[in-house]
């Protein structure tokens, strides 16, 4: 498995956190072939593996950079990906977990 250094962008608005891949990370991966994302309702912990991406250059597992509950996944990244290249980079939307 490959590890990308800082593959994320993270945006929080209120109680919603959006996780996405940086343009640079997507370019390093090459063509994306398959993405396995968690189902809505899944609880993510910081550092926990939560997604697998098969690409032209690598098969990688992504670890969550934050804690949260999955409320949505980007359907453009779900399952088998057919070129042309993805134009949107968000993977999942999370709600923050109460303390």
Short mmCIF file of C-alpha atoms in Angstrom, two decimals:
data_model
loop_
_atom_site.label_atom_id
_atom_site.label_comp_id
_atom_site.label_asym_id
_atom_site.label_seq_id
_atom_site.Cartn_x
_atom_site.Cartn_y
_atom_site.Cartn_z
CA UNK A 1 0.00 0.00 0.00
CA UNK A 2 1.19 3.51 -0.76
CA UNK A 3 0.86 6.50 1.55
CA UNK A 4 0.49 9.98 0.11
CA UNK A 5 1.84 12.86 2.17
CA UNK A 6 -0.96 15.34 2.94
CA UNK A 7 -3.43 14.02 0.35
CA UNK A 8 -6.34 15.97 1.92
CA UNK A 9 -8.19 19.13 1.96
CA UNK A 10 -10.61 19.51 4.86
CA UNK A 11 -13.36 22.11 5.02
CA UNK A 12 -15.63 22.62 8.01
CA UNK A 13 -18.79 24.71 7.86
CA UNK A 14 -20.78 24.57 11.08
CA UNK A 15 -21.17 20.91 12.06
CA UNK A 16 -20.36 19.57 8.57
CA UNK A 17 -16.85 18.51 7.57
CA UNK A 18 -16.04 17.79 3.93
CA UNK A 19 -12.99 15.64 3.11
CA UNK A 20 -11.48 15.67 -0.33
CA UNK A 21 -8.34 14.81 -2.24
CA UNK A 22 -6.02 17.57 -3.37
CA UNK A 23 -5.59 18.06 -7.09
CA UNK A 24 -1.90 17.14 -6.66
CA UNK A 25 -2.82 13.81 -5.02
CA UNK A 26 -5.26 12.95 -7.79
CA UNK A 27 -2.61 13.76 -10.42
CA UNK A 28 -0.03 11.53 -8.66
CA UNK A 29 -2.50 8.64 -8.61
CA UNK A 30 -3.15 8.77 -12.36
CA UNK A 31 -6.42 7.39 -13.69
CA UNK A 32 -8.73 6.18 -10.93
CA UNK A 33 -10.24 2.73 -11.47
CA UNK A 34 -12.05 1.82 -8.24
CA UNK A 35 -12.91 3.61 -5.00
CA UNK A 36 -14.34 1.97 -1.88
CA UNK A 37 -15.88 4.53 0.51
CA UNK A 38 -17.68 4.02 3.83
CA UNK A 39 -21.46 3.93 3.95
CA UNK A 40 -23.44 6.83 5.42
CA UNK A 41 -23.76 6.30 9.15
CA UNK A 42 -20.21 4.97 9.55
CA UNK A 43 -18.22 6.53 12.39
CA UNK A 44 -14.67 7.61 11.49
CA UNK A 45 -11.87 8.14 13.99
CA UNK A 46 -8.80 10.18 13.23
CA UNK A 47 -6.12 7.86 11.80
CA UNK A 48 -8.62 5.07 11.00
CA UNK A 49 -8.47 3.53 7.49
CA UNK A 50 -11.72 4.37 5.75
CA UNK A 51 -11.24 4.32 1.97
CA UNK A 52 -9.35 2.30 -0.62
CA UNK A 53 -8.46 3.68 -4.02
CA UNK A 54 -7.17 1.66 -6.96
CA UNK A 55 -5.50 3.84 -9.55
CA UNK A 56 -3.19 3.68 -12.52
CA UNK A 57 -0.14 4.10 -10.29
CA UNK A 58 -1.15 2.73 -6.87
CA UNK A 59 -3.54 0.92 -4.63
CA UNK A 60 -3.80 3.02 -1.49
CA UNK A 61 -5.69 3.07 1.77
CA UNK A 62 -6.67 6.48 3.11
CA UNK A 63 -6.79 7.20 6.83
CA UNK A 64 -9.25 9.72 8.19
CA UNK A 65 -7.70 13.05 9.20
CA UNK A 66 -10.65 13.81 11.55
CA UNK A 67 -13.36 12.25 13.72
CA UNK A 68 -16.95 12.26 12.46
CA UNK A 69 -20.02 10.41 11.22
CA UNK A 70 -20.39 9.90 7.45
CA UNK A 71 -23.52 11.67 6.21
CA UNK A 72 -22.80 11.57 2.45
CA UNK A 73 -20.40 10.10 -0.08
CA UNK A 74 -19.60 11.49 -3.52
CA UNK A 75 -21.29 9.15 -6.00
CA UNK A 76 -18.75 10.15 -8.66
CA UNK A 77 -16.13 8.34 -6.55
CA UNK A 78 -18.21 5.28 -5.62
CA UNK A 79 -17.33 1.91 -7.14
CA UNK A 80 -15.78 1.59 -10.57
CA UNK A 81 -14.58 4.86 -12.05
CA UNK A 82 -14.61 5.31 -15.80
CA UNK A 83 -12.46 8.00 -17.41
CA UNK A 84 -12.73 10.89 -18.22
CA UNK A 85 -10.93 12.23 -15.19
CA UNK A 86 -12.94 13.19 -12.13
CA UNK A 87 -13.58 16.94 -11.97
CA UNK A 88 -14.80 17.14 -8.35
CA UNK A 89 -12.55 16.13 -5.49
CA UNK A 90 -14.69 15.71 -2.36
CA UNK A 91 -15.00 12.14 -1.09
CA UNK A 92 -17.18 12.21 2.02
CA UNK A 93 -19.15 14.62 4.18
CA UNK A 94 -19.15 14.09 7.91
CA UNK A 95 -21.05 15.51 10.85
CA UNK A 96 -19.00 16.34 13.88
CA UNK A 97 -19.37 14.04 16.86
CA UNK A 98 -20.77 15.51 20.08
CA UNK A 99 -18.46 15.55 23.06
#
